[in-house]
mmCIF file of C-alpha atoms in Angstrom:
data_model
loop_
_atom_site.group_PDB
_atom_site.id
_atom_site.type_symbol
_atom_site.label_atom_id
_atom_site.label_comp_id
_atom_site.label_asym_id
_atom_site.label_seq_id
_atom_site.Cartn_x
_atom_site.Cartn_y
_atom_site.Cartn_z
ATOM 1 C CA MET A 9 65.764 117.625 97.927
ATOM 2 C CA LEU A 10 64.098 117.425 94.453
ATOM 3 C CA ILE A 11 65.948 119.314 91.627
ATOM 4 C CA GLN A 12 64.167 120.114 88.393
ATOM 5 C CA ASN A 13 65.702 122.594 85.929
ATOM 6 C CA GLY A 14 67.618 124.216 88.816
ATOM 7 C CA LYS A 15 64.618 124.508 91.095
ATOM 8 C CA LYS A 16 64.946 122.979 94.448
ATOM 9 C CA THR A 17 62.057 121.505 96.402
ATOM 10 C CA ASN A 18 62.271 120.033 99.852
ATOM 11 C CA ILE A 19 60.363 116.780 99.569
ATOM 12 C CA THR A 20 61.318 115.400 102.978
ATOM 13 C CA PRO A 21 57.780 115.431 104.431
ATOM 14 C CA LEU A 22 56.637 113.208 101.623
ATOM 15 C CA ILE A 23 59.242 110.497 102.128
ATOM 16 C CA GLY A 24 58.534 107.213 103.691
ATOM 17 C CA SER A 25 61.258 104.551 104.133
ATOM 18 C CA LEU A 26 64.614 105.576 102.912
ATOM 19 C CA ALA A 27 67.687 103.562 102.111
ATOM 20 C CA TRP A 28 70.941 104.085 100.223
ATOM 21 C CA SER A 29 73.731 101.850 99.539
ATOM 22 C CA SER A 30 77.288 101.360 97.980
ATOM 23 C CA ASN A 31 79.239 98.302 96.835
ATOM 24 C CA ILE A 32 82.868 97.972 95.963
ATOM 25 C CA ASP A 33 81.918 95.869 92.897
ATOM 26 C CA ALA A 34 79.716 98.672 91.455
ATOM 27 C CA LEU A 35 80.669 102.064 90.179
ATOM 28 C CA GLY A 36 77.587 103.869 91.251
ATOM 29 C CA ASP A 37 75.698 104.046 94.506
ATOM 30 C CA ASP A 38 71.818 103.772 94.624
ATOM 31 C CA ILE A 39 69.043 105.270 96.620
ATOM 32 C CA THR A 40 65.377 104.002 97.183
ATOM 33 C CA PHE A 41 62.598 105.643 98.945
ATOM 34 C CA ASN A 42 58.794 105.594 99.250
ATOM 35 C CA TYR A 43 56.896 108.717 98.163
ATOM 36 C CA ALA A 44 53.475 109.761 99.480
ATOM 37 C CA TYR A 45 50.884 109.478 96.707
ATOM 38 C CA ASN A 46 47.354 108.747 96.038
ATOM 39 C CA ASP A 47 45.155 109.280 93.036
ATOM 40 C CA SER A 48 42.944 112.032 94.671
ATOM 41 C CA PRO A 49 42.777 115.490 93.104
ATOM 42 C CA TYR A 50 44.296 116.943 96.227
ATOM 43 C CA PHE A 51 47.544 114.972 95.843
ATOM 44 C CA LYS A 52 48.011 115.811 92.274
ATOM 45 C CA GLN A 53 50.048 118.923 93.279
ATOM 46 C CA TYR A 54 52.537 116.781 95.066
ATOM 47 C CA ASP A 55 52.966 114.198 92.403
ATOM 48 C CA VAL A 56 56.025 116.032 90.882
ATOM 49 C CA ILE A 57 58.906 113.521 90.714
ATOM 50 C CA ARG A 58 59.648 112.432 86.999
ATOM 51 C CA GLU A 59 62.274 110.093 85.570
ATOM 52 C CA GLY A 60 65.497 111.959 84.928
ATOM 53 C CA ASP A 61 65.033 114.384 87.885
ATOM 54 C CA ILE A 62 67.732 114.791 90.289
ATOM 55 C CA VAL A 63 67.362 114.162 94.005
ATOM 56 C CA ALA A 64 69.930 115.271 96.519
ATOM 57 C CA LEU A 65 70.386 113.474 99.887
ATOM 58 C CA LEU A 66 71.339 115.982 102.737
ATOM 59 C CA ASN A 67 72.262 115.666 106.341
ATOM 60 C CA GLN A 68 71.786 118.814 108.499
ATOM 61 C CA GLY A 69 72.064 120.864 105.227
ATOM 62 C CA LYS A 70 75.136 119.050 103.929
ATOM 63 C CA VAL A 71 74.769 117.412 100.532
ATOM 64 C CA ILE A 72 75.811 113.668 100.767
ATOM 65 C CA LYS A 73 75.263 112.895 97.092
ATOM 66 C CA HIS A 74 73.035 113.635 93.970
ATOM 67 C CA TYR A 75 71.178 110.881 92.253
ATOM 68 C CA VAL A 76 69.333 110.521 89.024
ATOM 69 C CA VAL A 77 65.831 109.173 89.208
ATOM 70 C CA VAL A 78 65.853 106.121 87.087
ATOM 71 C CA GLN A 79 62.734 104.173 87.961
ATOM 72 C CA ILE A 80 59.239 105.065 89.475
ATOM 73 C CA SER A 81 56.973 102.284 90.525
ATOM 74 C CA THR A 82 53.267 102.805 91.364
ATOM 75 C CA SER A 83 51.365 100.050 92.999
ATOM 76 C CA GLY A 84 47.603 100.430 93.264
ATOM 77 C CA ARG A 85 46.181 103.751 94.363
ATOM 78 C CA PHE A 86 48.575 104.572 97.116
ATOM 79 C CA GLY A 87 52.328 105.242 97.240
ATOM 80 C CA LYS A 88 55.176 105.276 94.809
ATOM 81 C CA SER A 89 58.663 103.704 95.120
ATOM 82 C CA ILE A 90 61.552 105.691 93.617
ATOM 83 C CA THR A 91 64.852 104.366 92.658
ATOM 84 C CA GLY A 92 67.914 106.456 91.699
ATOM 85 C CA PHE A 93 71.549 106.128 90.925
ATOM 86 C CA ASP A 94 74.508 108.465 91.329
ATOM 87 C CA PHE A 95 76.156 109.956 88.312
ATOM 88 C CA GLY A 96 78.389 106.802 87.817
ATOM 89 C CA TRP A 97 75.210 105.554 86.023
ATOM 90 C CA TYR A 98 76.236 107.594 82.927
ATOM 91 C CA LEU A 99 79.550 105.671 82.870
ATOM 92 C CA ASN A 100 77.764 102.375 82.927
ATOM 93 C CA LYS A 101 75.354 103.358 80.120
ATOM 94 C CA ASN A 102 77.775 104.983 77.649
ATOM 95 C CA LYS A 103 79.744 102.779 75.376
ATOM 96 C CA VAL A 104 82.980 103.957 73.549
ATOM 97 C CA VAL A 105 85.376 103.295 70.682
ATOM 98 C CA ILE A 106 88.775 104.490 71.703
ATOM 99 C CA GLN A 107 92.529 103.753 71.342
ATOM 100 C CA PHE A 108 95.366 104.201 73.736
ATOM 101 C CA LYS A 109 99.038 104.265 72.586
ATOM 102 C CA LYS A 110 101.381 103.930 75.608
ATOM 103 C CA ALA A 111 99.095 106.268 77.548
ATOM 104 C CA SER A 112 99.324 106.331 81.467
ATOM 105 C CA VAL A 113 96.228 104.665 83.081
ATOM 106 C CA SER A 114 95.409 108.038 84.643
ATOM 107 C CA ASP A 115 95.564 109.878 81.329
ATOM 108 C CA ALA A 116 93.491 107.110 79.594
ATOM 109 C CA ILE A 117 90.744 107.404 82.218
ATOM 110 C CA ARG A 118 90.693 111.198 81.978
ATOM 111 C CA LYS A 119 90.251 110.867 78.168
ATOM 112 C CA LEU A 120 87.342 108.472 78.686
ATOM 113 C CA CYS A 121 85.649 110.772 81.146
ATOM 114 C CA ASP A 122 86.160 113.801 78.791
ATOM 115 C CA LYS A 123 84.522 111.761 75.969
ATOM 116 C CA VAL A 124 81.207 111.374 77.978
ATOM 117 C CA GLY A 125 81.347 114.715 79.771
ATOM 118 C CA ILE A 126 82.127 113.401 83.292
ATOM 119 C CA LYS A 127 84.198 115.688 85.655
ATOM 120 C CA HIS A 128 87.174 113.763 87.190
ATOM 121 C CA GLU A 129 89.816 113.888 89.953
ATOM 122 C CA ILE A 130 92.383 111.034 89.423
ATOM 123 C CA VAL A 131 95.635 110.296 91.292
ATOM 124 C CA ALA A 132 98.642 109.712 89.053
ATOM 125 C CA ILE A 133 98.753 106.056 87.930
ATOM 126 C CA PRO A 134 101.917 105.655 85.660
ATOM 127 C CA THR A 135 101.151 102.087 84.258
ATOM 128 C CA LEU A 136 101.034 102.450 80.412
ATOM 129 C CA VAL A 137 98.340 100.967 78.281
ATOM 130 C CA THR A 138 98.266 100.237 74.576
ATOM 131 C CA LYS A 139 94.927 98.880 73.453
ATOM 132 C CA ILE A 140 91.873 99.500 71.340
ATOM 133 C CA TYR A 141 88.451 99.323 72.969
ATOM 134 C CA LYS A 142 85.299 98.814 70.838
ATOM 135 C CA ASP A 143 81.707 98.910 72.052
ATOM 136 C CA GLU A 144 82.506 98.571 75.775
ATOM 137 C CA ALA A 145 80.972 100.450 78.541
ATOM 138 C CA VAL A 146 83.186 103.308 79.919
ATOM 139 C CA SER A 147 82.899 101.789 83.494
ATOM 140 C CA ASP A 148 84.114 98.444 82.218
ATOM 141 C CA VAL A 149 87.105 99.959 80.455
ATOM 142 C CA ILE A 150 88.060 101.863 83.673
ATOM 143 C CA LYS A 151 87.895 98.674 85.780
ATOM 144 C CA GLU A 152 90.148 96.860 83.275
ATOM 145 C CA LEU A 153 92.636 99.666 83.398
ATOM 146 C CA LEU A 154 92.800 99.699 87.103
ATOM 147 C CA ASP A 155 93.087 95.940 87.301
ATOM 148 C CA GLN A 156 96.136 96.177 84.972
ATOM 149 C CA ALA A 157 97.654 98.726 87.277
ATOM 150 C CA LYS A 158 97.041 96.522 90.165
ATOM 151 C CA GLN A 159 98.574 93.544 88.598
ATOM 152 C CA GLU A 160 101.777 95.360 87.508
ATOM 153 C CA THR A 161 102.319 97.457 90.658
ATOM 154 C CA GLY A 162 100.332 95.776 93.381
ATOM 155 C CA VAL A 163 98.707 99.000 94.289
ATOM 156 C CA THR A 164 94.946 98.855 94.697
ATOM 157 C CA TYR A 165 92.847 101.945 93.496
ATOM 158 C CA ARG A 166 89.349 102.801 94.451
ATOM 159 C CA MET A 167 86.982 104.515 91.911
ATOM 160 C CA GLU A 168 83.699 106.205 92.970
ATOM 161 C CA MET A 169 81.568 109.096 92.160
ATOM 162 C CA VAL A 170 82.025 111.980 94.735
ATOM 163 C CA ASP A 171 78.878 113.919 93.950
ATOM 164 C CA GLN A 172 79.249 114.575 90.136
ATOM 165 C CA THR A 173 82.978 113.875 89.963
ATOM 166 C CA LEU A 174 84.730 110.507 89.182
ATOM 167 C CA THR A 175 87.321 110.291 91.862
ATOM 168 C CA ILE A 176 90.111 107.680 91.887
ATOM 169 C CA LYS A 177 92.536 107.437 94.872
ATOM 170 C CA LYS A 178 94.809 104.854 96.284
ATOM 171 C CA LEU A 179 92.921 102.477 98.712
ATOM 172 C CA THR A 180 95.622 102.930 101.350
ATOM 173 C CA ASP A 181 94.588 106.728 101.388
ATOM 174 C CA LEU A 182 91.001 105.966 102.288
ATOM 175 C CA VAL A 183 91.149 105.046 106.035
ATOM 176 C CA ILE A 184 88.187 106.275 108.142
ATOM 177 C CA ASN A 185 87.335 106.581 111.809
ATOM 178 C CA PRO A 186 83.774 107.669 111.748
ATOM 179 C CA LYS A 187 82.403 109.043 114.920
ATOM 180 C CA ILE A 188 78.740 108.809 116.332
ATOM 181 C CA LYS A 189 77.011 111.467 118.436
ATOM 182 C CA LEU A 190 73.669 110.385 119.902
ATOM 183 C CA ALA A 191 72.594 113.847 121.085
ATOM 184 C CA ASP A 192 73.748 117.448 121.078
ATOM 185 C CA ASN A 193 74.717 117.289 124.751
ATOM 186 C CA THR A 194 76.769 114.073 124.540
ATOM 187 C CA GLY A 195 80.186 113.318 123.363
ATOM 188 C CA SER A 196 81.126 111.290 120.174
ATOM 189 C CA PHE A 197 82.477 107.857 120.047
ATOM 190 C CA PRO A 198 83.848 105.541 117.214
ATOM 191 C CA ALA A 199 81.104 103.976 115.142
ATOM 192 C CA ALA A 200 82.996 100.724 115.205
ATOM 193 C CA LEU A 201 82.242 100.393 118.958
ATOM 194 C CA SER A 202 78.479 100.153 118.089
ATOM 195 C CA ALA A 203 78.889 96.818 116.160
ATOM 196 C CA SER A 204 76.096 94.353 116.699
ATOM 197 C CA ASN A 205 74.717 91.235 115.002
ATOM 198 C CA ALA A 206 78.292 90.347 113.806
ATOM 199 C CA THR A 207 79.343 87.262 111.914
ATOM 200 C CA ARG A 208 82.604 86.179 110.517
ATOM 201 C CA THR A 209 83.355 83.645 107.747
ATOM 202 C CA THR A 210 86.813 82.495 106.712
ATOM 203 C CA SER A 211 87.502 80.371 103.565
ATOM 204 C CA ILE A 212 90.196 78.885 101.435
ATOM 205 C CA ASP A 213 87.993 78.464 98.433
ATOM 206 C CA ASP A 214 89.504 81.388 96.548
ATOM 207 C CA LEU A 215 93.040 80.752 97.911
ATOM 208 C CA ARG A 216 95.694 80.322 95.120
ATOM 209 C CA ASN A 217 99.337 79.412 95.878
ATOM 210 C CA SER A 218 100.621 79.073 92.270
ATOM 211 C CA VAL A 219 100.404 81.636 89.437
ATOM 212 C CA VAL A 220 101.334 81.215 85.846
ATOM 213 C CA VAL A 221 101.408 84.183 83.410
ATOM 214 C CA VAL A 222 100.767 83.054 79.905
ATOM 215 C CA THR A 223 100.424 84.663 76.584
ATOM 216 C CA SER A 224 96.911 85.547 75.567
ATOM 217 C CA GLU A 225 97.688 84.549 71.982
ATOM 218 C CA GLU A 226 97.142 81.108 70.345
ATOM 219 C CA SER A 227 100.136 79.606 72.062
ATOM 220 C CA THR A 228 101.308 77.822 75.122
ATOM 221 C CA LYS A 229 104.119 80.234 75.888
ATOM 222 C CA VAL A 230 104.600 80.942 79.557
ATOM 223 C CA TYR A 231 106.140 84.361 80.531
ATOM 224 C CA ALA A 232 106.436 83.926 84.315
ATOM 225 C CA GLU A 233 105.633 81.913 87.313
ATOM 226 C CA ALA A 234 105.341 82.450 91.130
ATOM 227 C CA SER A 235 104.443 79.988 93.892
ATOM 228 C CA ASP A 236 104.588 79.451 97.670
ATOM 229 C CA SER A 237 105.943 76.094 98.557
ATOM 230 C CA ALA A 238 104.854 76.216 102.105
ATOM 231 C CA SER A 239 101.260 77.019 101.153
ATOM 232 C CA ILE A 240 101.307 74.278 98.621
ATOM 233 C CA LYS A 241 102.476 71.811 101.242
ATOM 234 C CA LYS A 242 99.732 72.912 103.667
ATOM 235 C CA TYR A 243 96.701 73.346 101.396
ATOM 236 C CA GLY A 244 97.774 71.340 98.213
ATOM 237 C CA LEU A 245 98.351 72.873 94.788
ATOM 238 C CA LEU A 246 95.788 75.659 93.953
ATOM 239 C CA SER A 247 96.753 77.327 90.705
ATOM 240 C CA GLU A 248 95.777 80.324 88.784
ATOM 241 C CA ASN A 249 96.580 81.237 85.134
ATOM 242 C CA VAL A 250 96.728 85.013 84.119
ATOM 243 C CA SER A 251 96.770 85.783 80.388
ATOM 244 C CA VAL A 252 98.557 88.933 79.087
ATOM 245 C CA ASP A 253 99.185 90.448 75.640
ATOM 246 C CA ALA A 254 102.745 90.013 74.260
ATOM 247 C CA LYS A 255 103.339 93.754 74.692
ATOM 248 C CA ASN A 256 102.890 93.409 78.352
ATOM 249 C CA LYS A 257 105.358 90.402 78.796
ATOM 250 C CA ALA A 258 107.958 92.715 80.303
ATOM 251 C CA GLN A 259 105.714 93.042 83.303
ATOM 252 C CA ALA A 260 104.936 89.292 83.628
ATOM 253 C CA ARG A 261 107.180 88.756 86.606
ATOM 254 C CA ASN A 262 105.656 91.619 88.534
ATOM 255 C CA ILE A 263 102.050 90.369 87.554
ATOM 256 C CA ALA A 264 102.789 86.929 88.883
ATOM 257 C CA LYS A 265 104.238 88.157 92.094
ATOM 258 C CA ASN A 266 101.464 90.568 92.816
ATOM 259 C CA THR A 267 98.736 88.172 91.758
ATOM 260 C CA LEU A 268 100.147 85.590 94.091
ATOM 261 C CA LYS A 269 100.387 88.100 96.978
ATOM 262 C CA ASP A 270 96.659 88.993 96.423
ATOM 263 C CA LEU A 271 95.352 85.485 96.104
ATOM 264 C CA ASN A 272 97.546 83.406 98.500
ATOM 265 C CA ARG A 273 95.494 84.130 101.767
ATOM 266 C CA ILE A 274 92.505 82.853 103.636
ATOM 267 C CA LYS A 275 89.505 84.976 102.757
ATOM 268 C CA GLU A 276 87.784 86.655 105.587
ATOM 269 C CA GLU A 277 84.334 88.224 105.596
ATOM 270 C CA LEU A 278 82.459 90.038 108.312
ATOM 271 C CA THR A 279 78.944 91.291 108.400
ATOM 272 C CA LEU A 280 77.603 93.480 111.092
ATOM 273 C CA ASP A 281 75.310 96.321 112.004
ATOM 274 C CA LEU A 282 76.576 99.741 113.036
ATOM 275 C CA LEU A 283 74.897 103.115 113.997
ATOM 276 C CA GLY A 284 75.070 105.297 110.860
ATOM 277 C CA SER A 285 77.580 107.658 109.712
ATOM 278 C CA ASP A 286 77.726 109.243 106.268
ATOM 279 C CA GLU A 287 81.520 108.392 106.287
ATOM 280 C CA ILE A 288 80.806 104.645 106.030
ATOM 281 C CA LYS A 289 80.689 103.494 102.328
ATOM 282 C CA ALA A 290 82.225 100.996 100.199
ATOM 283 C CA GLY A 291 85.894 101.150 99.475
ATOM 284 C CA ARG A 292 86.897 102.567 102.801
ATOM 285 C CA LEU A 293 89.326 101.036 105.328
ATOM 286 C CA ILE A 294 88.194 100.849 108.814
ATOM 287 C CA ASP A 295 89.744 99.268 112.095
ATOM 288 C CA MET A 296 87.514 96.867 113.935
ATOM 289 C CA ASP A 297 87.851 94.900 117.140
ATOM 290 C CA VAL A 298 84.906 92.401 117.766
ATOM 291 C CA ASP A 299 85.979 89.920 120.400
ATOM 292 C CA THR A 300 82.926 87.840 120.054
ATOM 293 C CA ILE A 301 83.880 86.693 116.574
ATOM 294 C CA GLY A 302 87.559 87.019 116.915
ATOM 295 C CA ALA A 303 87.855 89.798 114.330
ATOM 296 C CA LYS A 304 90.577 92.358 114.930
ATOM 297 C CA GLY A 305 92.433 94.546 112.368
ATOM 298 C CA ARG A 306 91.999 96.798 109.441
ATOM 299 C CA TYR A 307 89.265 95.735 107.003
ATOM 300 C CA ILE A 308 87.888 97.060 103.654
ATOM 301 C CA ILE A 309 84.138 97.905 103.524
ATOM 302 C CA THR A 310 83.034 95.872 100.495
ATOM 303 C CA SER A 311 79.303 97.019 100.876
ATOM 304 C CA ALA A 312 77.419 99.529 103.038
ATOM 305 C CA ASN A 313 73.622 99.542 103.153
ATOM 306 C CA HIS A 314 72.145 102.588 104.970
ATOM 307 C CA SER A 315 68.647 103.125 106.212
ATOM 308 C CA GLU A 316 66.852 105.731 108.022
ATOM 309 C CA ALA A 317 63.594 105.184 109.960
ATOM 310 C CA ASN A 318 61.968 107.211 112.908
ATOM 311 C CA GLY A 319 65.063 109.503 112.955
ATOM 312 C CA ILE A 320 67.428 106.532 113.517
ATOM 313 C CA HIS A 321 70.253 106.126 110.907
ATOM 314 C CA ARG A 322 71.629 102.506 110.726
ATOM 315 C CA VAL A 323 73.933 100.811 108.381
ATOM 316 C CA THR A 324 74.796 97.146 107.625
ATOM 317 C CA VAL A 325 78.167 96.516 106.385
ATOM 318 C CA GLN A 326 80.181 93.735 104.828
ATOM 319 C CA LEU A 327 83.839 93.765 105.415
ATOM 320 C CA GLY A 328 86.851 91.926 103.897
ATOM 321 C CA ALA A 329 90.522 91.638 104.842
ATOM 322 C CA SER A 330 92.484 94.585 103.501
#
C-alpha cells in the first residue's frame, strides 16, 4: 500500500519480486521490490512512487510494517527497484548532543526518542548512566546504553521498531512458536518443522575465558577480574579487556562476571530455510530440532530474510545460541 499525504493506494498489481529483512545488529528493517514501469505515456499515470513516501506491507489486510522510501533505481526503459527502511531509519540519521546525570537507561532512551519525535515503549531498565554524548547518532547512543545495562546486569534487551514505535523488551520475553497453514482447509503446524537446507557451524574463535575490567583513563589500574580455570586448561588462555569509567568501577565485578558468562562458550550458528511467517524476525527466540545437523535447543534469530514469489512466502534465517 502506497501512502502519500494520507491517501492510500493499493500498488500490489504493480509489484514484482518482493523481499524484506531484519538483522539483530541493525535497528531498522528494510524492504525491496521491483515496480512495473516503462517510459511510454500510458504508464506515466502509474509512475507515482517518490522518495520519502510511505509504503505499508500487509498480509491479509493486517499491517506488518510501514517503510520510508529511501531509494529509487531506474535501469533502462523498463522497471524500477524500490528500497525502503522502517522508521528506525530516523534514529540512524539524527545526531544529538545530550547529557545524562544518574538517569536510568530506560529514562535516558525515552529522552532521546522525545528529542527526535519517535514514539516509544520501553521496559524498565534501572541501570544508571552519567555521561555526555556529542555528535553521535541516536541509534548508536541507544546501543551503548543497552550494552552498559547488559554488562552490569547480565540481561539482554532487544530494540526494534514495531511499526512507528521504538520498542525495547527483555530478550527472554520474545519467544515465538510460529505456525504455518498451507491452505484454508488444512491444519497448522510449527514453522520450525519446515526447516530445509540447514547448515551448522561451531567455533571457539570468539571464546574468551578470562576477563579483566580496567580503567578507561590513562592508567593501568585494574578494577576486577574473572576467569574459568577449566576452560583455560582446555582451550588455553583467551583473554578480554573491558574498559570502564571510574564512576562505574562499583559495577566492575558484575561487568567481569557477566562478560565472562557471555563470551566463555563455543559459538554456534545455524542457517536454514523455513516456510514464511510474519512472526519470524531478528531478535526472537525459537526452539529448533534439526537432527541432520545435530541442532537442538533454543536459538536466537540473528537475521531473517523474507521473500514472496508466485504466492509462496519463504524465509532464510540465521540463528545463534541464545
